[in-house]
Short mmCIF file of C-alpha atoms in Angstrom, two decimals:
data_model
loop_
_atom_site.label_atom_id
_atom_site.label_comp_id
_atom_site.label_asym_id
_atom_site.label_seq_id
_atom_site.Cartn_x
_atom_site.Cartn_y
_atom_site.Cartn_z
CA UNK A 84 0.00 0.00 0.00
CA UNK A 85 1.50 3.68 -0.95
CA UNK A 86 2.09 5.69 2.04
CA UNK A 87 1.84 9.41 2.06
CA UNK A 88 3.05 11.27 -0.76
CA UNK A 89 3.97 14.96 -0.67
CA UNK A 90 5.23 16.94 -3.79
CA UNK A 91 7.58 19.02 -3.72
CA UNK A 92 9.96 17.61 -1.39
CA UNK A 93 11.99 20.88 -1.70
CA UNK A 94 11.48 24.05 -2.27
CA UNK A 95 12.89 27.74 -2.09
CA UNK A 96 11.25 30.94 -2.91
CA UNK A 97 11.81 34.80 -1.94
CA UNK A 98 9.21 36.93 -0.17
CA UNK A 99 6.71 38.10 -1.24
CA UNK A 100 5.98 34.92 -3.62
CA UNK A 101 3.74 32.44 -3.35
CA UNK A 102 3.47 28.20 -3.09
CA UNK A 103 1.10 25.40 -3.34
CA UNK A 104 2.00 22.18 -1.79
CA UNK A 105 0.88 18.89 -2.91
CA UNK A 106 -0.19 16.10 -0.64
CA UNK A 107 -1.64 12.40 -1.92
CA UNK A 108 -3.00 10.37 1.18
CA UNK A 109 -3.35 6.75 1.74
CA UNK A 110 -5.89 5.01 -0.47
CA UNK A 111 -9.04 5.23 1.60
CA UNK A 112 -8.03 7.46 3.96
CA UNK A 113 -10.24 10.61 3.70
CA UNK A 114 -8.81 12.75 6.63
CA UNK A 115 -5.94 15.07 5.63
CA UNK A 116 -4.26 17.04 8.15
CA UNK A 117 -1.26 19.69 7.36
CA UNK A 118 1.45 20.57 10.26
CA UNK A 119 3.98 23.33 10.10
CA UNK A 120 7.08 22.27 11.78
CA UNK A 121 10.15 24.26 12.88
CA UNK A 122 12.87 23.83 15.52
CA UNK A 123 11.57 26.40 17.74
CA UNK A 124 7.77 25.82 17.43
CA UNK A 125 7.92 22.20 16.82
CA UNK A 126 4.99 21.00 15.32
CA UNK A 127 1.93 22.82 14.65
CA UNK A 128 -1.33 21.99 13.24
CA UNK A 129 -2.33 24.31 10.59
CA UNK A 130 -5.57 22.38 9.08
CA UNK A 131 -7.27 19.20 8.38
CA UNK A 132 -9.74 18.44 5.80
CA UNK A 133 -12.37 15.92 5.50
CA UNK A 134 -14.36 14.94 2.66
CA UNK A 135 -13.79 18.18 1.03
CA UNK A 136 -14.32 20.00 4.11
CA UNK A 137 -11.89 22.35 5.94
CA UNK A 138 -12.87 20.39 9.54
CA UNK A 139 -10.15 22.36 11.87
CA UNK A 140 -7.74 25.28 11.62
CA UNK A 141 -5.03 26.01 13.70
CA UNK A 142 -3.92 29.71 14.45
CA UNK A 143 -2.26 30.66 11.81
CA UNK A 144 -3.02 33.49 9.40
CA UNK A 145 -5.21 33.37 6.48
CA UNK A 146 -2.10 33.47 4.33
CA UNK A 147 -2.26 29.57 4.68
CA UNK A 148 -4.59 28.30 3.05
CA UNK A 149 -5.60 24.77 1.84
CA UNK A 150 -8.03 22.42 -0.26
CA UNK A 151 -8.79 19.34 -0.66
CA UNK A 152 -10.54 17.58 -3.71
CA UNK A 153 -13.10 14.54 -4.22
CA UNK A 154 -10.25 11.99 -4.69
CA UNK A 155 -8.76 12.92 -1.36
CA UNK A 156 -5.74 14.36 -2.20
CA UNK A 157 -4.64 18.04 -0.44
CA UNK A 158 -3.09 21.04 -1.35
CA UNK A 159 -1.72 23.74 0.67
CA UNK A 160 -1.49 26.93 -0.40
CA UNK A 161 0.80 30.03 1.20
CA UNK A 162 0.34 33.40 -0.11
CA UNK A 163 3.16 36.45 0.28
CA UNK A 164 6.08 34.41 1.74
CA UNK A 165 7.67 35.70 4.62
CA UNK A 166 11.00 34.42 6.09
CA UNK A 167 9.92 32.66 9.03
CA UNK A 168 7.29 30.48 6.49
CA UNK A 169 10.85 28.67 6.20
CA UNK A 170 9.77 25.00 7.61
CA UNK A 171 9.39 21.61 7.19
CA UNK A 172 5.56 21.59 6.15
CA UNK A 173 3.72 17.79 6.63
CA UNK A 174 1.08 16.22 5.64
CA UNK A 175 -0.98 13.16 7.36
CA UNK A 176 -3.78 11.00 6.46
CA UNK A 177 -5.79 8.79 9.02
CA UNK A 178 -9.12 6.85 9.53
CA UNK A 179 -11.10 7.23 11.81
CA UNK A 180 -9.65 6.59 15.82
CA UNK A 181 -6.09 5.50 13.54
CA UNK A 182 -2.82 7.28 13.97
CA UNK A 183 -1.49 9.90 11.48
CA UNK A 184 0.23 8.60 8.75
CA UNK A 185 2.83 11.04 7.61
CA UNK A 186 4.56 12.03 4.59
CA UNK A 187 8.41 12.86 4.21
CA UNK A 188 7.21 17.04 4.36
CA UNK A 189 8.30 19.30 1.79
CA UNK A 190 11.17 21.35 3.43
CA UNK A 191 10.24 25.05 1.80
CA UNK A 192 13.26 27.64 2.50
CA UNK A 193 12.38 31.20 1.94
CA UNK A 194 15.72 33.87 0.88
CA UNK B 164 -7.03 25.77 24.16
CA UNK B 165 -5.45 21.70 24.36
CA UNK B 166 -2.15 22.15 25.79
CA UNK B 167 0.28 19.19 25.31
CA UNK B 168 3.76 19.40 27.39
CA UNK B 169 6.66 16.67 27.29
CA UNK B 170 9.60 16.34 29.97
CA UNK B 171 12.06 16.40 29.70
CA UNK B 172 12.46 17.85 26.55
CA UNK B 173 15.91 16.65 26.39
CA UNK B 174 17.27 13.26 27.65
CA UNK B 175 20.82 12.00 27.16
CA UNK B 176 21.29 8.26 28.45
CA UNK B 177 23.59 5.35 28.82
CA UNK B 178 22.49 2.04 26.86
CA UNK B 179 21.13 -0.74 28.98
CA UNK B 180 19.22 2.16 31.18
CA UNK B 181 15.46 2.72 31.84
CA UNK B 182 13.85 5.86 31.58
CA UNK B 183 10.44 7.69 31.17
CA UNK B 184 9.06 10.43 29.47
CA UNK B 185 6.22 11.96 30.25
CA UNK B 186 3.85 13.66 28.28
CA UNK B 187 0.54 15.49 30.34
CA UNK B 188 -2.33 17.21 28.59
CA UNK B 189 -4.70 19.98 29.27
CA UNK B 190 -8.36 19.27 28.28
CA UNK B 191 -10.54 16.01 28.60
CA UNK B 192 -9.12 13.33 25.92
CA UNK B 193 -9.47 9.58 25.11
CA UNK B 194 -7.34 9.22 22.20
CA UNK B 195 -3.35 9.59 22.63
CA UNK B 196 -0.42 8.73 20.32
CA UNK B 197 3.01 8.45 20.56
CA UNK B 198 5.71 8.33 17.53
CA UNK B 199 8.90 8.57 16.89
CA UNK B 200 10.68 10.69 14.54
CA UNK B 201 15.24 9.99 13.20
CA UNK B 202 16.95 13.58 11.97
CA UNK B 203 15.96 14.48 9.05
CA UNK B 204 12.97 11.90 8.53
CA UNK B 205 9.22 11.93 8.68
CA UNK B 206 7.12 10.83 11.63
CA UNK B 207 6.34 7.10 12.35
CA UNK B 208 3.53 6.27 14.55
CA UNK B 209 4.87 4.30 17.88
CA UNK B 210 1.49 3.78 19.95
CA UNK B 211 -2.29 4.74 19.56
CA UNK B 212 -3.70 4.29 23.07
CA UNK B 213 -7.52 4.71 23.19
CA UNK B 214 -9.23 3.97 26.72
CA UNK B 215 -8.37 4.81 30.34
CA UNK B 216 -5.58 2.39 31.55
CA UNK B 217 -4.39 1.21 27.91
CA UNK B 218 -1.02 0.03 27.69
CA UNK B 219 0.35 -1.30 24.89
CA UNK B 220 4.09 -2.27 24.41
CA UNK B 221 6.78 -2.76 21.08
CA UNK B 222 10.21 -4.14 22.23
CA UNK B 223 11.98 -1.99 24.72
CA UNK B 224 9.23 0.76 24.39
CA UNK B 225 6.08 0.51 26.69
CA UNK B 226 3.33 3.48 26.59
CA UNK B 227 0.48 3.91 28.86
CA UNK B 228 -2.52 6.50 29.60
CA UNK B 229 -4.12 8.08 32.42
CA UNK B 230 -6.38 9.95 31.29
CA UNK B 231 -8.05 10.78 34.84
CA UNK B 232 -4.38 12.43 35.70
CA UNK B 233 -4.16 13.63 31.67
CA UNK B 234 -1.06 11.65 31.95
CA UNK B 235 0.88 9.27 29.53
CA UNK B 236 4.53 7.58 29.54
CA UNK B 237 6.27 6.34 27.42
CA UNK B 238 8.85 3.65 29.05
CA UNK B 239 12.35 2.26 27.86
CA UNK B 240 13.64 -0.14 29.04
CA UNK B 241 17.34 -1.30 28.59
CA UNK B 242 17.88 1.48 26.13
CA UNK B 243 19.99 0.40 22.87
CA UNK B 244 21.68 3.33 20.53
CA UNK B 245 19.27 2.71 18.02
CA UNK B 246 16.84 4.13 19.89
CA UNK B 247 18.06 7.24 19.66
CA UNK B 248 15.81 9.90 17.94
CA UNK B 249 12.77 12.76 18.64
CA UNK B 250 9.53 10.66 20.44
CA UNK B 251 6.64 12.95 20.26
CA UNK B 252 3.18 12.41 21.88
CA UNK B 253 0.08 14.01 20.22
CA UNK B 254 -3.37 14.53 21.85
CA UNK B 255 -6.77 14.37 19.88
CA UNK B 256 -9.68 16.83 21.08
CA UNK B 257 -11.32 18.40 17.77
CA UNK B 258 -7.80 18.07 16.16
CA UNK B 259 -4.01 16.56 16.52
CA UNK B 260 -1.86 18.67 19.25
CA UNK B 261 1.52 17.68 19.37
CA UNK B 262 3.94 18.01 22.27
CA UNK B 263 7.23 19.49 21.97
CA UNK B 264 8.82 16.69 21.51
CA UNK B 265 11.79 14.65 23.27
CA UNK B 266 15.07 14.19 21.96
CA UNK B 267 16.79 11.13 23.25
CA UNK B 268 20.43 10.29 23.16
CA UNK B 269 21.88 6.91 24.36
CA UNK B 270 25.24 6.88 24.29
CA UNK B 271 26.91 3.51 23.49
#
């Protein structure tokens, strides 16, 4: 079974730009969850999406933004880059009471 | 707000010692997780403990809940180097809190 896949696995962009992140989940698994994490914030939950449906935000501005589409798979979008966007940005899937199930994170540096 | 807090956040070990780490939570929750995560790699799910008093156990690692005290451990026991990496424990209430994360080191 294909684990989580997350495209780009790097990226770098100056401020001001923007980026969309790509995230295919597990076959079946309809919950999508995105985490920002950094060495001095760890990791933080920025959204999760079910069935098409933004089902949680965490509190970070509306800069991040994300989707998700009927076959399950996620995108994250970030709008006018700033320097501390520079993180390792994750994606999960899960089923219902099931663990997350992570991808390898597209590391997205920001000059 | 769910609060999640690990200690110690930092824990540097001989092998062939035990240890704990502790990870307590703020709000009312029934579904806890533990994983682990090596430099540079992506999170791998340890543990998923569900109900008051689970335990559950994988080789040297052991995991429990208390979710009366908001408390669960995660146990080693006669720690081996290759147990060395970031072991983070994550709380469910609405959504997936993480804690901070500890970074174990066991020195050979």
């Amino acid at each position: 079974k294909a684990g989580v896949t997350q495209t780009p696995r790097y990226l770098i962009k100056t401020r001001g730009q923007q980026v969309t992140l790509s995230c295919s989940p597990i076959s079946g698994h309809r919950s999508v969850s995105w985490y920002q994490q950094t060495p001095g914030q760890g990791l933080q939950f920025l959204f999760e999406y079910f069935s098409e449906t933004q089902r949680n935000k965490g509190n970070f501005p509306g800069r991040f933004s994300g989707r998700q589409f009927s076959n399950s798979r996620s995108e994250m979008n970030v709008s006018t880059l700033e320097l501390g966007d520079s993180a390792l940005y994750l994606c999960a899937s899960r089923t219902g009471n099931g663990p997350q199930h992570f991808g390898d994170g597209t590391r997205l540096s920001i000059l | 707000e769910l609060k999640v807090e690990q200690n110690p956040l930092f824990l540097s070990m001989q092998e062939g010692k035990n240890y704990t780490i502790y990870c307590n939570y703020s709000t009312t929750s029934d579904r806890l997780y533990w994983y682990r995560q090596d430099p540079g790699k992506s999170l791998e799910s340890l543990f998923v403990l569900l109900s008051n008093g689970a335990v559950k156990q994988e080789g040297r690692l052991m995991a429990s809940l208390d979710t009366k005290a908001r408390l669960s451990t995660l146990h080693i026991t006669a720690a081996v180097h290759d147990l060395s990496a970031t072991y983070f424990c994550a709380v469910w209430r609405d959504k997936i809190i993480f804690g901070k994360g500890t970074r174990l080191h066991i020195l050979p």
